[in-house]
Each structure stands twice: as structure tokens, then as C-alpha cells.
Amino acid sequence: MALDHPAAGDAAVGVLLAEPDAPTRSGIRLVLEGAGFEICAEPLDRAAALDAALHHRPAICLLAEGLPGGAIAALDDIYRGLPGAKLVLLTESDDPVTLFAAVRAGACGYVRKDRDPSRLPDVLRGALAGEAALSRVMTYGLIERWRTRERGRTLATVPGASAVTDRELDVLELMAEGSHTSEIAARLSISDVTVRRHVASLVAKLGVADRAGAIAVLTNG
């Protein structure tokens, strides 16, 4: 059943705040309540988050990435049990892998904990209005991750490609863009040796002679 989301100026919008760090939780509560939101529950782990969401039926669920039991799993639980709620992940990084997983689990975006907290109410109001709670950097990262996944589907028709890992796909994507070993290492925050290992693994799994052959599999698929 779809939830009714009060507009600004109407009854307070209910927010579930699942943040295990007490000082951070207190600061967020202060900002949101000062902006007219109502914190209806403060669960401290995955199981409690689902129970609280089903009991209180909040308009917004704000879950911290470090939630015990797994924030992504909690997002998925709540999305399945309360599909009308807007789900937002609180994070300390711009990791596109985490963003991708959060969106797949039902989140409409995520918010960094180190951003100006006074902006959080506007972000949540935007989420209620159907806007994605994503910065431009996060949006770009999400698009790149989806693009890599689509490339992975292309590789699915190649014998042995099912064993290719996400990290190997990242390396292959960057090779296809013309990046050299050292550039790939810098982009992915890994060593040159690790890049070469990924390339060797790709060559073996795709059954090609060298990196040029691996690139051809990707670009010609």
C-alpha cells in the first residue's frame, strides 16, 4: 500500500533513523526535528530496523552504512515490506559499488555523513517529492557501474566469461578506454602488479591471446 507523504507545513513527516553511532544519531535527530520532521524510531540493527519500519510505517527510512546486520540487507528488507517508504543510505564514502548495491536494494539514493547537516531536511523533502538523493559525483558513479554491468552481459555469451569478477570487468573497461597499467592502478587504487594479475586472469578466462584480444571481446560483443 502506498504511503501518504505529508507536504511541508502539514503533519510532521515520520522518519526512521537507523544510525548506531550515538553522537551522529543525536545530531541528525536535532537537525530533522528542528525542521519539522518526526523521528518515530531509532533502531540499532537490521532486524530492529525492519520491525520498526513495519510498526511505525515511516515516510522515510534513513539507514547508516555501518548498521549491524548490514545496511544493504536492511534496505532490501524494508523495501520488500514497506515499498511506499523512501529509503536513503547514510554513508562516509562515494563508493559506486555501495551506491549500486543500495539502489538495487530499493534506496532512492544516499547522503554522506560529512556534508552540511543543515542540508539534510531539503534532501529528504526532495526524496519525498520523487527526487533522487544523489550528488553529481554519485550519479556518475552509478551510471558507470550500470555501464559495467551491461558490458558484463555482453561477455555472458563468451565461454568462460561467467567466471570474470566485477574487479576484472573494471580493469577491462579501463583497458578498453585506452588506460595503461599504471593509470588503471591509480584509478582503482590497486598496485600495478595486481592490475597485471587481473589482465592475466581475463586473458585466461576469455580464452584470448593477450589484452588486445580481451578488449576485442568487450568492444565487439
mmCIF file with all atom_site columns, N, CA, C and O in Angstrom, residues 171-184 187 211 215 218-219:
data_model
loop_
_atom_site.group_PDB
_atom_site.id
_atom_site.type_symbol
_atom_site.label_atom_id
_atom_site.label_alt_id
_atom_site.label_comp_id
_atom_site.label_asym_id
_atom_site.label_entity_id
_atom_site.label_seq_id
_atom_site.pdbx_PDB_ins_code
_atom_site.Cartn_x
_atom_site.Cartn_y
_atom_site.Cartn_z
_atom_site.occupancy
_atom_site.B_iso_or_equiv
_atom_site.pdbx_formal_charge
_atom_site.auth_seq_id
_atom_site.auth_comp_id
_atom_site.auth_asym_id
_atom_site.auth_atom_id
_atom_site.pdbx_PDB_model_num
ATOM 1  N N  . VAL A 1 171 ? 38.796 -3.484 -14.693 1.00 0.00 ? 171 VAL A N  1
ATOM 2  C CA . VAL A 1 171 ? 40.090 -3.405 -15.385 1.00 0.00 ? 171 VAL A CA 1
ATOM 3  C C  . VAL A 1 171 ? 39.886 -3.448 -16.890 1.00 0.00 ? 171 VAL A C  1
ATOM 4  O O  . VAL A 1 171 ? 40.486 -2.668 -17.645 1.00 0.00 ? 171 VAL A O  1
ATOM 5  N N  . LEU A 1 172 ? 39.027 -4.344 -17.347 1.00 0.00 ? 172 LEU A N  1
ATOM 6  C CA . LEU A 1 172 ? 38.786 -4.481 -18.786 1.00 0.00 ? 172 LEU A CA 1
ATOM 7  C C  . LEU A 1 172 ? 38.169 -3.212 -19.366 1.00 0.00 ? 172 LEU A C  1
ATOM 8  O O  . LEU A 1 172 ? 38.536 -2.772 -20.470 1.00 0.00 ? 172 LEU A O  1
ATOM 9  N N  . GLU A 1 173 ? 37.234 -2.612 -18.629 1.00 0.00 ? 173 GLU A N  1
ATOM 10 C CA . GLU A 1 173 ? 36.620 -1.362 -19.069 1.00 0.00 ? 173 GLU A CA 1
ATOM 11 C C  . GLU A 1 173 ? 37.685 -0.277 -19.266 1.00 0.00 ? 173 GLU A C  1
ATOM 12 O O  . GLU A 1 173 ? 37.683 0.439  -20.269 1.00 0.00 ? 173 GLU A O  1
ATOM 13 N N  . LEU A 1 174 ? 38.570 -0.164 -18.294 1.00 0.00 ? 174 LEU A N  1
ATOM 14 C CA . LEU A 1 174 ? 39.602 0.875  -18.364 1.00 0.00 ? 174 LEU A CA 1
ATOM 15 C C  . LEU A 1 174 ? 40.603 0.590  -19.479 1.00 0.00 ? 174 LEU A C  1
ATOM 16 O O  . LEU A 1 174 ? 41.074 1.517  -20.153 1.00 0.00 ? 174 LEU A O  1
ATOM 17 N N  . MET A 1 175 ? 40.906 -0.674 -19.701 1.00 0.00 ? 175 MET A N  1
ATOM 18 C CA . MET A 1 175 ? 41.783 -1.020 -20.834 1.00 0.00 ? 175 MET A CA 1
ATOM 19 C C  . MET A 1 175 ? 41.123 -0.615 -22.140 1.00 0.00 ? 175 MET A C  1
ATOM 20 O O  . MET A 1 175 ? 41.771 -0.086 -23.051 1.00 0.00 ? 175 MET A O  1
ATOM 21 N N  . ALA A 1 176 ? 39.817 -0.872 -22.243 1.00 0.00 ? 176 ALA A N  1
ATOM 22 C CA . ALA A 1 176 ? 39.092 -0.543 -23.468 1.00 0.00 ? 176 ALA A CA 1
ATOM 23 C C  . ALA A 1 176 ? 39.061 0.964  -23.701 1.00 0.00 ? 176 ALA A C  1
ATOM 24 O O  . ALA A 1 176 ? 38.953 1.422  -24.846 1.00 0.00 ? 176 ALA A O  1
ATOM 25 N N  . GLU A 1 177 ? 39.166 1.743  -22.612 1.00 0.00 ? 177 GLU A N  1
ATOM 26 C CA . GLU A 1 177 ? 39.197 3.204  -22.742 1.00 0.00 ? 177 GLU A CA 1
ATOM 27 C C  . GLU A 1 177 ? 40.581 3.720  -23.108 1.00 0.00 ? 177 GLU A C  1
ATOM 28 O O  . GLU A 1 177 ? 40.770 4.913  -23.327 1.00 0.00 ? 177 GLU A O  1
ATOM 29 N N  . GLY A 1 178 ? 41.562 2.797  -23.159 1.00 0.00 ? 178 GLY A N  1
ATOM 30 C CA . GLY A 1 178 ? 42.914 3.196  -23.533 1.00 0.00 ? 178 GLY A CA 1
ATOM 31 C C  . GLY A 1 178 ? 43.859 3.442  -22.375 1.00 0.00 ? 178 GLY A C  1
ATOM 32 O O  . GLY A 1 178 ? 44.989 3.909  -22.571 1.00 0.00 ? 178 GLY A O  1
ATOM 33 N N  . SER A 1 179 ? 43.430 3.121  -21.155 1.00 0.00 ? 179 SER A N  1
ATOM 34 C CA . SER A 1 179 ? 44.281 3.337  -19.987 1.00 0.00 ? 179 SER A CA 1
ATOM 35 C C  . SER A 1 179 ? 45.391 2.291  -19.916 1.00 0.00 ? 179 SER A C  1
ATOM 36 O O  . SER A 1 179 ? 45.172 1.111  -20.216 1.00 0.00 ? 179 SER A O  1
ATOM 37 N N  . HIS A 1 180 ? 46.573 2.732  -19.501 1.00 0.00 ? 180 HIS A N  1
ATOM 38 C CA . HIS A 1 180 ? 47.705 1.830  -19.326 1.00 0.00 ? 180 HIS A CA 1
ATOM 39 C C  . HIS A 1 180 ? 47.692 1.261  -17.910 1.00 0.00 ? 180 HIS A C  1
ATOM 40 O O  . HIS A 1 180 ? 46.911 1.696  -17.060 1.00 0.00 ? 180 HIS A O  1
ATOM 41 N N  . THR A 1 181 ? 48.575 0.309  -17.660 1.00 0.00 ? 181 THR A N  1
ATOM 42 C CA . THR A 1 181 ? 48.599 -0.383 -16.371 1.00 0.00 ? 181 THR A CA 1
ATOM 43 C C  . THR A 1 181 ? 48.677 0.574  -15.190 1.00 0.00 ? 181 THR A C  1
ATOM 44 O O  . THR A 1 181 ? 47.897 0.467  -14.235 1.00 0.00 ? 181 THR A O  1
ATOM 45 N N  . SER A 1 182 ? 49.603 1.513  -15.223 1.00 0.00 ? 182 SER A N  1
ATOM 46 C CA . SER A 1 182 ? 49.762 2.440  -14.100 1.00 0.00 ? 182 SER A CA 1
ATOM 47 C C  . SER A 1 182 ? 48.536 3.330  -13.925 1.00 0.00 ? 182 SER A C  1
ATOM 48 O O  . SER A 1 182 ? 48.154 3.670  -12.798 1.00 0.00 ? 182 SER A O  1
ATOM 49 N N  . GLU A 1 183 ? 47.894 3.703  -15.008 1.00 0.00 ? 183 GLU A N  1
ATOM 50 C CA . GLU A 1 183 ? 46.699 4.538  -14.935 1.00 0.00 ? 183 GLU A CA 1
ATOM 51 C C  . GLU A 1 183 ? 45.532 3.751  -14.321 1.00 0.00 ? 183 GLU A C  1
ATOM 52 O O  . GLU A 1 183 ? 44.762 4.281  -13.521 1.00 0.00 ? 183 GLU A O  1
ATOM 53 N N  . ILE A 1 184 ? 45.422 2.493  -14.717 1.00 0.00 ? 184 ILE A N  1
ATOM 54 C CA . ILE A 1 184 ? 44.371 1.640  -14.167 1.00 0.00 ? 184 ILE A CA 1
ATOM 55 C C  . ILE A 1 184 ? 44.595 1.444  -12.667 1.00 0.00 ? 184 ILE A C  1
ATOM 56 O O  . ILE A 1 184 ? 43.651 1.519  -11.866 1.00 0.00 ? 184 ILE A O  1
ATOM 57 N N  . ARG A 1 187 ? 43.506 4.571  -10.854 1.00 0.00 ? 187 ARG A N  1
ATOM 58 C CA . ARG A 1 187 ? 42.050 4.738  -10.866 1.00 0.00 ? 187 ARG A CA 1
ATOM 59 C C  . ARG A 1 187 ? 41.372 3.800  -9.864  1.00 0.00 ? 187 ARG A C  1
ATOM 60 O O  . ARG A 1 187 ? 40.395 4.171  -9.209  1.00 0.00 ? 187 ARG A O  1
ATOM 61 N N  . ARG A 1 211 ? 45.931 -8.973 -23.941 1.00 0.00 ? 211 ARG A N  1
ATOM 62 C CA . ARG A 1 211 ? 44.981 -7.955 -23.517 1.00 0.00 ? 211 ARG A CA 1
ATOM 63 C C  . ARG A 1 211 ? 44.207 -7.355 -24.676 1.00 0.00 ? 211 ARG A C  1
ATOM 64 O O  . ARG A 1 211 ? 43.046 -6.992 -24.550 1.00 0.00 ? 211 ARG A O  1
ATOM 65 N N  . ILE A 1 215 ? 40.126 -6.994 -24.929 1.00 0.00 ? 215 ILE A N  1
ATOM 66 C CA . ILE A 1 215 ? 39.446 -5.744 -25.283 1.00 0.00 ? 215 ILE A CA 1
ATOM 67 C C  . ILE A 1 215 ? 38.521 -5.967 -26.462 1.00 0.00 ? 215 ILE A C  1
ATOM 68 O O  . ILE A 1 215 ? 37.375 -5.463 -26.497 1.00 0.00 ? 215 ILE A O  1
ATOM 69 N N  . LEU A 1 218 ? 35.229 -7.445 -25.512 1.00 0.00 ? 218 LEU A N  1
ATOM 70 C CA . LEU A 1 218 ? 34.334 -6.477 -24.897 1.00 0.00 ? 218 LEU A CA 1
ATOM 71 C C  . LEU A 1 218 ? 33.735 -5.523 -25.930 1.00 0.00 ? 218 LEU A C  1
ATOM 72 O O  . LEU A 1 218 ? 32.522 -5.282 -25.961 1.00 0.00 ? 218 LEU A O  1
ATOM 73 N N  . THR A 1 219 ? 34.562 -4.968 -26.782 1.00 0.00 ? 219 THR A N  1
ATOM 74 C CA . THR A 1 219 ? 34.112 -3.920 -27.703 1.00 0.00 ? 219 THR A CA 1
ATOM 75 C C  . THR A 1 219 ? 33.363 -4.461 -28.912 1.00 0.00 ? 219 THR A C  1
ATOM 76 O O  . THR A 1 219 ? 32.569 -3.735 -29.524 1.00 0.00 ? 219 THR A O  1
#
